[in-house]
Amino acid sequence: MGADPLDAGAGSILRQPKAVWATAGASVVAFMGIGLVDPILPSIATGLQATPSQVSLLFTSYFLITAIAMLVTGFVSSRIGGRKTLLLGLAFVVVFAALSGTSGSVGELVGFRAGWGLGNALFVSTALAVIVGAAAGGSAAAILLYESALGLGMACGPLLGALLGNASWRYPFFGTAFLMAVGFLCIAAFLKEQPKPARKTSLLDPLKALGHSGLASAAVSAFFYNYTFFTVLAFTPFVLDMTPYKSGAVFFAWGVLLAVFSVLVAPRMQERFGSLKVLGGSLVLLAADVVILGYGNHTTAIVCTILSGAFIGVNNTVYTELALGVSDAPRPVASAGYNFVRWFAAAAAPWLAPKIEEWTDIHMPFVVAGITAVVGALVIAARRRVLRHEAHAAPAPHAAQKGAAALAD
């Protein structure tokens, strides 16, 4: 953990087979799909005559299916292989992203986003293992390439949404479908089938893994943190109330901070202060940031939105390592169980935040988000002994295993 993340495979990261670049390129587009709709949420609400809480269901349906699919992806990929799982996931995304652009009502769009979420879950849960299996220069270079794709996708998603959405809210969906179709063709042409796992994963394995006290504690804390994360991602665009271009620029800057702090800053902070102190402090700072966001003026809200990307980047990295470090289950299984729990909060926050505003005022959704971040920190503090003991007792995860839990971080 103390090594400079840029040193890992730095000399070989750019010298990769075509199969790796095809998978990494499709990964960028897959992660772009998460923040793609951010700048166009107000435009979608206007175009489909929907309320903010109805439009926010675009995130809820997407992440609800993603959470449930975490129990299925290992089952599928261990039986049909990585290449076929990637192609199946991409095919789902192409079809449902294109259908999203044809939606005539918010109900149709929410339903199509659910299908999109299933495809994305199948793809991103398999892409890391495929990149590691096909990469040259060792797994460290492969992980760095994957994390770079993740950060680039999270940063560029809002930008693409803004550029295409300025003309029509439908165009970002068609654009994503086109890019993923290109990714499908590239993977079909350049990626050979990877070896299947020696042991097939059952649907219940991820749930059984949550019987481990350390993993369960990390998952519960991450659940509360994810509520805060996706309040920022899904509700803030309505508060900022900006044009797609301006909103896209804000969330692009947010994504850049997320990527930089996740890949470069978090490992150095962990080395100096320890994972639990870094995570607890970052969660408290995130709580303060979102409360100030909710009560500040428009300029303050913009600054705090962008700044939250730094805390979110740190949290994502530390949670990933914590979940893998405390688990005695096979890493992909532990990752699936952990993600299964935390993505339910990502499904709840986009719907609850606008509802809380309807019931109270514009400030209260951010107060609730601040409270959930603090609750996440309290869980870490209360369970610090078992988390610290288990993290030290468990074998250090291999780089490929370490990246497997970062799928949707």
Short mmCIF file of C-alpha atoms in Angstrom, two decimals:
data_model
loop_
_atom_site.label_atom_id
_atom_site.label_comp_id
_atom_site.label_asym_id
_atom_site.label_seq_id
_atom_site.Cartn_x
_atom_site.Cartn_y
_atom_site.Cartn_z
CA MET A 1 0.00 0.00 0.00
CA GLY A 2 2.95 2.29 0.54
CA ALA A 3 4.22 2.08 -3.02
CA ASP A 4 3.72 4.96 -5.37
CA PRO A 5 0.74 3.97 -7.51
CA LEU A 6 2.33 5.47 -10.58
CA ASP A 7 5.39 3.26 -10.21
CA ALA A 8 3.39 0.07 -10.74
CA GLY A 9 3.95 -0.92 -14.29
CA ALA A 10 4.56 2.65 -15.38
CA GLY A 11 6.94 1.53 -18.09
CA SER A 12 4.54 -1.01 -19.56
CA ILE A 13 1.06 0.43 -19.08
CA LEU A 14 0.98 1.87 -22.61
CA ARG A 15 2.37 -1.26 -24.26
CA GLN A 16 -0.70 -3.45 -24.09
CA PRO A 17 -2.35 -5.91 -26.48
CA LYS A 18 -5.30 -4.72 -28.56
CA ALA A 19 -7.63 -6.85 -26.42
CA VAL A 20 -6.68 -4.85 -23.33
CA TRP A 21 -7.21 -1.50 -25.03
CA ALA A 22 -10.56 -2.66 -26.39
CA THR A 23 -11.74 -3.70 -22.93
CA ALA A 24 -10.34 -0.57 -21.25
CA GLY A 25 -11.97 1.68 -23.85
CA ALA A 26 -15.34 0.01 -23.33
CA SER A 27 -14.80 0.39 -19.57
CA VAL A 28 -14.43 4.15 -19.97
CA VAL A 29 -17.79 4.32 -21.74
CA ALA A 30 -19.40 2.00 -19.18
CA PHE A 31 -18.38 4.27 -16.30
CA MET A 32 -19.42 7.33 -18.31
CA GLY A 33 -22.95 5.94 -18.17
CA ILE A 34 -23.15 6.54 -14.41
CA GLY A 35 -22.82 10.33 -14.56
CA LEU A 36 -24.07 10.78 -18.11
CA VAL A 37 -27.54 11.93 -17.09
CA ASP A 38 -26.36 14.42 -14.43
CA PRO A 39 -26.26 17.57 -16.61
CA ILE A 40 -29.50 16.70 -18.42
CA LEU A 41 -31.71 15.79 -15.42
CA PRO A 42 -33.51 19.17 -15.48
CA SER A 43 -33.88 18.91 -19.28
CA ILE A 44 -35.37 15.42 -18.97
CA ALA A 45 -37.79 16.67 -16.32
CA THR A 46 -38.91 19.47 -18.64
CA GLY A 47 -39.05 17.30 -21.76
CA LEU A 48 -41.08 14.52 -20.13
CA GLN A 49 -43.07 16.82 -17.81
CA ALA A 50 -41.79 14.99 -14.75
CA THR A 51 -40.92 16.02 -11.19
CA PRO A 52 -37.35 15.86 -9.82
CA SER A 53 -38.23 12.81 -7.72
CA GLN A 54 -39.60 11.01 -10.80
CA VAL A 55 -36.54 11.82 -12.89
CA SER A 56 -34.21 10.76 -10.07
CA LEU A 57 -35.66 7.27 -10.44
CA LEU A 58 -33.28 7.02 -13.41
CA PHE A 59 -30.56 6.47 -10.82
CA THR A 60 -32.74 4.38 -8.52
CA SER A 61 -33.73 1.81 -11.14
CA TYR A 62 -30.17 1.69 -12.48
CA PHE A 63 -28.51 1.02 -9.13
CA LEU A 64 -31.27 -1.20 -7.73
CA ILE A 65 -30.73 -3.60 -10.63
CA THR A 66 -26.97 -3.18 -10.27
CA ALA A 67 -27.16 -4.20 -6.59
CA ILE A 68 -29.25 -7.29 -7.30
CA ALA A 69 -27.09 -8.18 -10.31
CA MET A 70 -24.05 -8.38 -8.01
CA LEU A 71 -25.42 -11.77 -6.91
CA VAL A 72 -25.70 -12.90 -10.53
CA THR A 73 -22.56 -11.68 -12.29
CA GLY A 74 -20.18 -14.17 -10.68
CA PHE A 75 -22.67 -16.98 -11.28
CA VAL A 76 -22.85 -16.07 -14.98
CA SER A 77 -19.16 -15.37 -15.68
CA SER A 78 -17.98 -18.53 -13.92
CA ARG A 79 -20.15 -20.55 -16.29
CA ILE A 80 -19.94 -18.86 -19.69
CA GLY A 81 -16.53 -17.18 -19.37
CA GLY A 82 -15.33 -13.58 -19.28
CA ARG A 83 -15.52 -12.76 -22.99
CA LYS A 84 -19.12 -13.90 -23.39
CA THR A 85 -20.12 -12.09 -20.18
CA LEU A 86 -18.58 -8.85 -21.46
CA LEU A 87 -20.35 -9.15 -24.79
CA LEU A 88 -23.65 -9.98 -23.11
CA GLY A 89 -23.34 -6.94 -20.85
CA LEU A 90 -22.42 -4.67 -23.75
CA ALA A 91 -25.34 -5.95 -25.81
CA PHE A 92 -27.73 -5.09 -22.96
CA VAL A 93 -26.26 -1.58 -22.68
CA VAL A 94 -26.44 -0.93 -26.43
CA VAL A 95 -30.09 -1.99 -26.64
CA PHE A 96 -31.35 -0.27 -23.50
CA ALA A 97 -29.32 2.94 -23.95
CA ALA A 98 -30.80 3.29 -27.46
CA LEU A 99 -34.29 2.55 -26.15
CA SER A 100 -33.78 5.19 -23.43
CA GLY A 101 -33.36 7.80 -26.14
CA THR A 102 -36.74 6.86 -27.64
CA SER A 103 -38.68 7.12 -24.35
CA GLY A 104 -42.03 8.84 -24.47
CA SER A 105 -42.54 8.96 -20.71
CA VAL A 106 -40.46 9.01 -17.57
CA GLY A 107 -41.80 5.53 -16.72
CA GLU A 108 -40.40 4.10 -19.94
CA LEU A 109 -37.06 5.81 -19.38
CA VAL A 110 -36.80 4.47 -15.82
CA GLY A 111 -37.52 0.96 -17.08
CA PHE A 112 -34.93 1.17 -19.84
CA ARG A 113 -32.33 2.46 -17.37
CA ALA A 114 -32.96 -0.67 -15.28
CA GLY A 115 -32.06 -2.86 -18.25
CA TRP A 116 -29.02 -0.66 -18.81
CA GLY A 117 -28.00 -1.24 -15.17
CA LEU A 118 -28.10 -5.00 -15.64
CA GLY A 119 -25.85 -4.78 -18.69
CA ASN A 120 -23.44 -2.44 -16.96
CA ALA A 121 -23.22 -4.73 -13.91
CA LEU A 122 -22.37 -7.72 -16.11
CA PHE A 123 -19.72 -5.72 -17.94
CA VAL A 124 -17.91 -3.84 -15.15
CA SER A 125 -17.87 -6.83 -12.80
CA THR A 126 -15.97 -8.82 -15.44
CA ALA A 127 -13.83 -6.18 -17.19
CA LEU A 128 -11.14 -5.96 -14.49
CA ALA A 129 -10.50 -9.70 -14.43
CA VAL A 130 -10.34 -9.76 -18.24
CA ILE A 131 -7.87 -6.85 -18.37
CA VAL A 132 -5.65 -8.52 -15.77
CA GLY A 133 -5.76 -11.80 -17.66
CA ALA A 134 -4.84 -10.24 -21.01
CA ALA A 135 -2.48 -7.44 -19.95
CA ALA A 136 1.26 -7.30 -20.55
CA GLY A 137 3.63 -6.12 -17.84
CA GLY A 138 1.95 -7.73 -14.86
CA SER A 139 -1.24 -7.16 -12.95
CA ALA A 140 -0.08 -3.88 -11.39
CA ALA A 141 -0.01 -2.20 -14.81
CA ALA A 142 -3.41 -3.69 -15.59
CA ILE A 143 -4.93 -2.34 -12.36
CA LEU A 144 -3.55 1.12 -13.02
CA LEU A 145 -4.99 1.05 -16.52
CA TYR A 146 -8.39 -0.05 -15.21
CA GLU A 147 -8.46 2.60 -12.47
CA SER A 148 -7.49 5.22 -15.04
CA ALA A 149 -10.39 4.08 -17.24
CA LEU A 150 -12.73 4.31 -14.25
CA GLY A 151 -11.63 7.85 -13.39
CA LEU A 152 -11.73 9.01 -17.01
CA GLY A 153 -15.22 7.60 -17.42
CA MET A 154 -16.57 9.22 -14.26
CA ALA A 155 -15.08 12.56 -15.31
CA CYS A 156 -16.13 12.46 -18.97
CA GLY A 157 -19.66 11.13 -18.48
CA PRO A 158 -21.11 14.50 -17.39
CA LEU A 159 -19.11 16.25 -20.13
CA LEU A 160 -20.56 14.01 -22.85
CA GLY A 161 -24.01 14.41 -21.36
CA ALA A 162 -23.63 18.18 -21.53
CA LEU A 163 -22.23 18.34 -25.06
CA LEU A 164 -24.88 16.09 -26.59
CA GLY A 165 -27.66 17.06 -24.21
CA ASN A 166 -27.45 20.74 -25.05
CA ALA A 167 -29.26 19.95 -28.32
CA SER A 168 -31.63 17.32 -26.93
CA TRP A 169 -31.76 15.21 -23.78
CA ARG A 170 -32.17 12.16 -26.04
CA TYR A 171 -28.79 12.47 -27.79
CA PRO A 172 -26.57 11.35 -24.86
CA PHE A 173 -28.41 8.03 -24.77
CA PHE A 174 -27.97 7.47 -28.50
CA GLY A 175 -24.33 8.52 -28.23
CA THR A 176 -23.67 5.99 -25.46
CA ALA A 177 -25.37 3.24 -27.45
CA PHE A 178 -23.14 4.01 -30.44
CA LEU A 179 -19.91 4.05 -28.39
CA MET A 180 -20.80 0.80 -26.64
CA ALA A 181 -21.59 -0.80 -30.00
CA VAL A 182 -18.07 0.14 -31.11
CA GLY A 183 -16.76 -1.40 -27.89
CA PHE A 184 -18.75 -4.57 -28.58
CA LEU A 185 -17.21 -4.92 -32.04
CA CYS A 186 -13.68 -4.26 -30.74
CA ILE A 187 -13.96 -6.86 -27.98
CA ALA A 188 -15.52 -9.37 -30.36
CA ALA A 189 -12.63 -8.84 -32.79
CA PHE A 190 -9.62 -8.59 -30.45
CA LEU A 191 -10.41 -10.43 -27.21
CA LYS A 192 -9.94 -14.17 -26.99
CA GLU A 193 -11.86 -16.22 -24.44
CA GLN A 194 -10.29 -16.21 -20.97
CA PRO A 195 -9.94 -19.37 -18.84
CA LYS A 196 -13.01 -20.09 -16.73
CA PRO A 197 -12.63 -20.13 -12.91
CA ALA A 198 -11.80 -23.50 -11.40
CA ARG A 199 -14.80 -23.23 -9.09
CA LYS A 200 -18.27 -22.09 -10.16
CA THR A 201 -19.83 -19.33 -8.04
CA SER A 202 -23.29 -19.89 -6.59
CA LEU A 203 -25.93 -17.20 -6.19
CA LEU A 204 -25.74 -17.42 -2.39
CA ASP A 205 -21.94 -17.20 -2.04
CA PRO A 206 -21.86 -13.36 -1.78
CA LEU A 207 -24.56 -13.41 0.91
CA LYS A 208 -22.71 -16.08 2.87
CA ALA A 209 -19.58 -13.95 2.73
CA LEU A 210 -21.43 -11.20 4.61
CA GLY A 211 -21.49 -13.49 7.63
CA HIS A 212 -17.92 -12.32 8.22
CA SER A 213 -18.08 -9.54 10.85
CA GLY A 214 -15.36 -7.42 9.27
CA LEU A 215 -16.88 -7.48 5.80
CA ALA A 216 -20.37 -6.84 7.18
CA SER A 217 -19.09 -3.81 9.13
CA ALA A 218 -17.36 -2.37 6.07
CA ALA A 219 -20.48 -2.94 3.95
CA VAL A 220 -22.81 -1.27 6.48
CA SER A 221 -20.53 1.77 6.77
CA ALA A 222 -20.27 1.96 2.97
CA PHE A 223 -24.08 1.78 2.74
CA PHE A 224 -24.44 5.04 4.70
CA TYR A 225 -21.57 6.65 2.81
CA ASN A 226 -23.10 5.75 -0.55
CA TYR A 227 -26.32 7.51 0.45
CA THR A 228 -24.28 10.71 0.82
CA PHE A 229 -22.35 10.09 -2.40
CA PHE A 230 -25.46 9.68 -4.52
CA THR A 231 -27.32 12.54 -2.93
CA VAL A 232 -24.54 14.71 -4.33
CA LEU A 233 -24.52 12.98 -7.70
CA ALA A 234 -28.28 12.76 -8.32
CA PHE A 235 -29.85 15.65 -6.42
CA THR A 236 -27.31 18.47 -6.73
CA PRO A 237 -28.02 19.13 -10.47
CA PHE A 238 -31.53 20.28 -9.51
CA VAL A 239 -30.13 22.58 -6.83
CA LEU A 240 -27.52 24.10 -9.14
CA ASP A 241 -30.18 24.57 -11.86
CA MET A 242 -27.64 25.32 -14.60
CA THR A 243 -27.50 24.80 -18.34
CA PRO A 244 -26.24 21.38 -19.47
CA TYR A 245 -22.89 22.92 -20.47
CA LYS A 246 -22.30 24.57 -17.11
CA SER A 247 -23.55 21.60 -15.11
CA GLY A 248 -21.38 19.28 -17.21
CA ALA A 249 -18.32 21.45 -16.49
CA VAL A 250 -19.01 21.32 -12.74
CA PHE A 251 -19.31 17.55 -12.68
CA PHE A 252 -16.32 17.15 -14.99
CA ALA A 253 -14.21 19.01 -12.42
CA TRP A 254 -15.81 16.85 -9.72
CA GLY A 255 -14.85 13.71 -11.64
CA VAL A 256 -11.27 14.89 -12.14
CA LEU A 257 -10.84 15.41 -8.39
CA LEU A 258 -12.42 12.01 -7.74
CA ALA A 259 -9.96 10.31 -10.08
CA VAL A 260 -6.87 12.14 -8.80
CA PHE A 261 -7.64 11.60 -5.12
CA SER A 262 -8.63 7.98 -5.67
CA VAL A 263 -5.54 6.92 -7.62
CA LEU A 264 -2.83 9.30 -6.38
CA VAL A 265 -3.72 10.88 -3.03
CA ALA A 266 -5.52 8.16 -1.05
CA PRO A 267 -2.64 5.61 -1.09
CA ARG A 268 -0.20 8.21 0.25
CA MET A 269 -2.61 9.27 3.00
CA GLN A 270 -3.16 5.65 4.00
CA GLU A 271 0.58 5.09 4.24
CA ARG A 272 1.03 8.08 6.52
CA PHE A 273 -2.07 7.98 8.74
CA GLY A 274 -3.58 4.50 8.38
CA SER A 275 -6.74 3.47 6.54
CA LEU A 276 -9.25 3.81 9.38
CA LYS A 277 -8.14 7.32 10.39
CA VAL A 278 -8.14 8.48 6.76
CA LEU A 279 -11.60 7.04 6.14
CA GLY A 280 -13.14 8.43 9.33
CA GLY A 281 -11.68 11.88 8.74
CA SER A 282 -12.70 11.95 5.09
CA LEU A 283 -16.28 10.96 5.94
CA VAL A 284 -16.57 13.75 8.53
CA LEU A 285 -15.16 16.29 6.04
CA LEU A 286 -17.60 15.07 3.40
CA ALA A 287 -20.46 15.53 5.87
CA ALA A 288 -19.41 19.12 6.54
CA ASP A 289 -19.01 19.76 2.81
CA VAL A 290 -22.52 18.60 1.88
CA VAL A 291 -24.16 20.57 4.71
CA ILE A 292 -22.35 23.74 3.58
CA LEU A 293 -23.42 22.88 0.03
CA GLY A 294 -27.04 22.78 1.14
CA TYR A 295 -26.98 26.07 3.03
CA GLY A 296 -24.54 28.12 0.94
CA ASN A 297 -25.24 30.45 -1.95
CA HIS A 298 -24.99 29.33 -5.58
CA THR A 299 -21.24 29.85 -5.86
CA THR A 300 -20.65 28.01 -2.59
CA ALA A 301 -22.80 25.12 -3.82
CA ILE A 302 -20.68 24.84 -6.99
CA VAL A 303 -17.42 24.88 -5.04
CA CYS A 304 -18.65 22.32 -2.51
CA THR A 305 -19.98 20.04 -5.26
CA ILE A 306 -16.57 20.00 -6.96
CA LEU A 307 -14.72 19.61 -3.64
CA SER A 308 -16.85 16.62 -2.67
CA GLY A 309 -15.13 14.70 -5.49
CA ALA A 310 -11.88 14.74 -3.49
CA PHE A 311 -13.47 13.18 -0.40
CA ILE A 312 -15.43 10.69 -2.49
CA GLY A 313 -12.26 9.63 -4.32
CA VAL A 314 -10.45 8.98 -1.04
CA ASN A 315 -13.42 7.11 0.44
CA ASN A 316 -13.85 4.88 -2.61
CA THR A 317 -10.24 3.71 -2.53
CA VAL A 318 -10.08 3.13 1.24
CA TYR A 319 -13.43 1.30 1.38
CA THR A 320 -12.26 -1.00 -1.42
CA GLU A 321 -9.07 -1.95 0.38
CA LEU A 322 -10.87 -2.24 3.71
CA ALA A 323 -13.51 -4.59 2.33
CA LEU A 324 -10.87 -6.83 0.75
CA GLY A 325 -8.54 -6.69 3.74
CA VAL A 326 -11.12 -7.86 6.27
CA SER A 327 -12.61 -10.67 4.23
CA ASP A 328 -11.59 -14.31 4.43
CA ALA A 329 -13.84 -15.22 1.48
CA PRO A 330 -12.53 -15.39 -2.10
CA ARG A 331 -12.02 -11.79 -3.16
CA PRO A 332 -14.53 -11.70 -6.05
CA VAL A 333 -17.20 -13.23 -3.79
CA ALA A 334 -16.47 -10.80 -0.95
CA SER A 335 -16.57 -7.92 -3.44
CA ALA A 336 -19.99 -9.02 -4.71
CA GLY A 337 -21.42 -9.22 -1.19
CA TYR A 338 -20.00 -5.85 -0.22
CA ASN A 339 -21.28 -4.16 -3.38
CA PHE A 340 -24.67 -5.84 -3.01
CA VAL A 341 -25.20 -4.01 0.31
CA ARG A 342 -23.82 -0.61 -0.55
CA TRP A 343 -25.53 -0.19 -3.94
CA PHE A 344 -28.94 -0.30 -2.27
CA ALA A 345 -28.12 3.10 -0.76
CA ALA A 346 -27.21 4.36 -4.23
CA ALA A 347 -30.67 3.28 -5.33
CA ALA A 348 -32.42 4.91 -2.35
CA ALA A 349 -30.73 8.33 -2.23
CA PRO A 350 -31.75 9.67 -5.69
CA TRP A 351 -35.41 9.03 -4.91
CA LEU A 352 -35.43 10.03 -1.24
CA ALA A 353 -33.54 13.32 -1.57
CA PRO A 354 -36.19 15.06 -3.77
CA LYS A 355 -38.93 13.57 -1.59
CA ILE A 356 -37.30 14.99 1.54
CA GLU A 357 -37.21 18.38 -0.18
CA GLU A 358 -40.94 18.09 -0.98
CA TRP A 359 -41.70 17.21 2.63
CA THR A 360 -39.44 19.87 4.20
CA ASP A 361 -37.19 22.33 2.34
CA ILE A 362 -34.20 22.50 -0.03
CA HIS A 363 -31.68 22.28 2.82
CA MET A 364 -32.85 19.12 4.56
CA PRO A 365 -31.73 16.56 1.92
CA PHE A 366 -28.16 17.72 2.48
CA VAL A 367 -28.54 17.64 6.25
CA VAL A 368 -29.67 14.02 5.97
CA ALA A 369 -26.74 13.29 3.65
CA GLY A 370 -24.38 14.84 6.18
CA ILE A 371 -25.86 12.69 8.94
CA THR A 372 -25.46 9.48 6.93
CA ALA A 373 -21.79 10.28 6.27
CA VAL A 374 -21.25 10.77 10.01
CA VAL A 375 -23.08 7.48 10.72
CA GLY A 376 -20.69 5.78 8.30
CA ALA A 377 -17.75 7.23 10.24
CA LEU A 378 -19.29 6.12 13.57
CA VAL A 379 -19.62 2.55 12.30
CA ILE A 380 -15.92 2.59 11.40
CA ALA A 381 -15.04 3.98 14.84
CA ALA A 382 -17.26 1.52 16.71
CA ARG A 383 -15.92 -1.46 14.77
CA ARG A 384 -12.31 -0.27 14.53
CA ARG A 385 -10.95 -3.14 16.62
CA VAL A 386 -12.40 -5.91 14.50
CA LEU A 387 -11.65 -3.99 11.30
CA ARG A 388 -8.06 -3.32 12.30
CA HIS A 389 -7.51 -6.84 13.66
CA GLU A 390 -9.01 -8.58 10.64
CA ALA A 391 -7.27 -6.26 8.16
CA HIS A 392 -3.94 -7.19 9.68
CA ALA A 393 -4.77 -10.87 10.05
CA ALA A 394 -6.02 -11.37 6.50
CA PRO A 395 -3.45 -11.94 3.76
CA ALA A 396 -2.67 -8.86 1.71
CA PRO A 397 -4.76 -8.89 -1.47
CA HIS A 398 -3.05 -9.43 -4.78
CA ALA A 399 -3.28 -6.42 -7.07
CA ALA A 400 -5.82 -8.16 -9.29
CA GLN A 401 -7.97 -9.04 -6.29
CA LYS A 402 -7.65 -5.54 -4.92
CA GLY A 403 -9.01 -3.99 -8.09
CA ALA A 404 -11.90 -6.44 -8.36
CA ALA A 405 -13.84 -4.77 -5.55
CA ALA A 406 -13.41 -1.31 -7.03
CA LEU A 407 -15.76 -2.10 -9.91
CA ALA A 408 -18.22 0.66 -9.39
CA ASP A 409 -16.25 2.83 -7.10
#
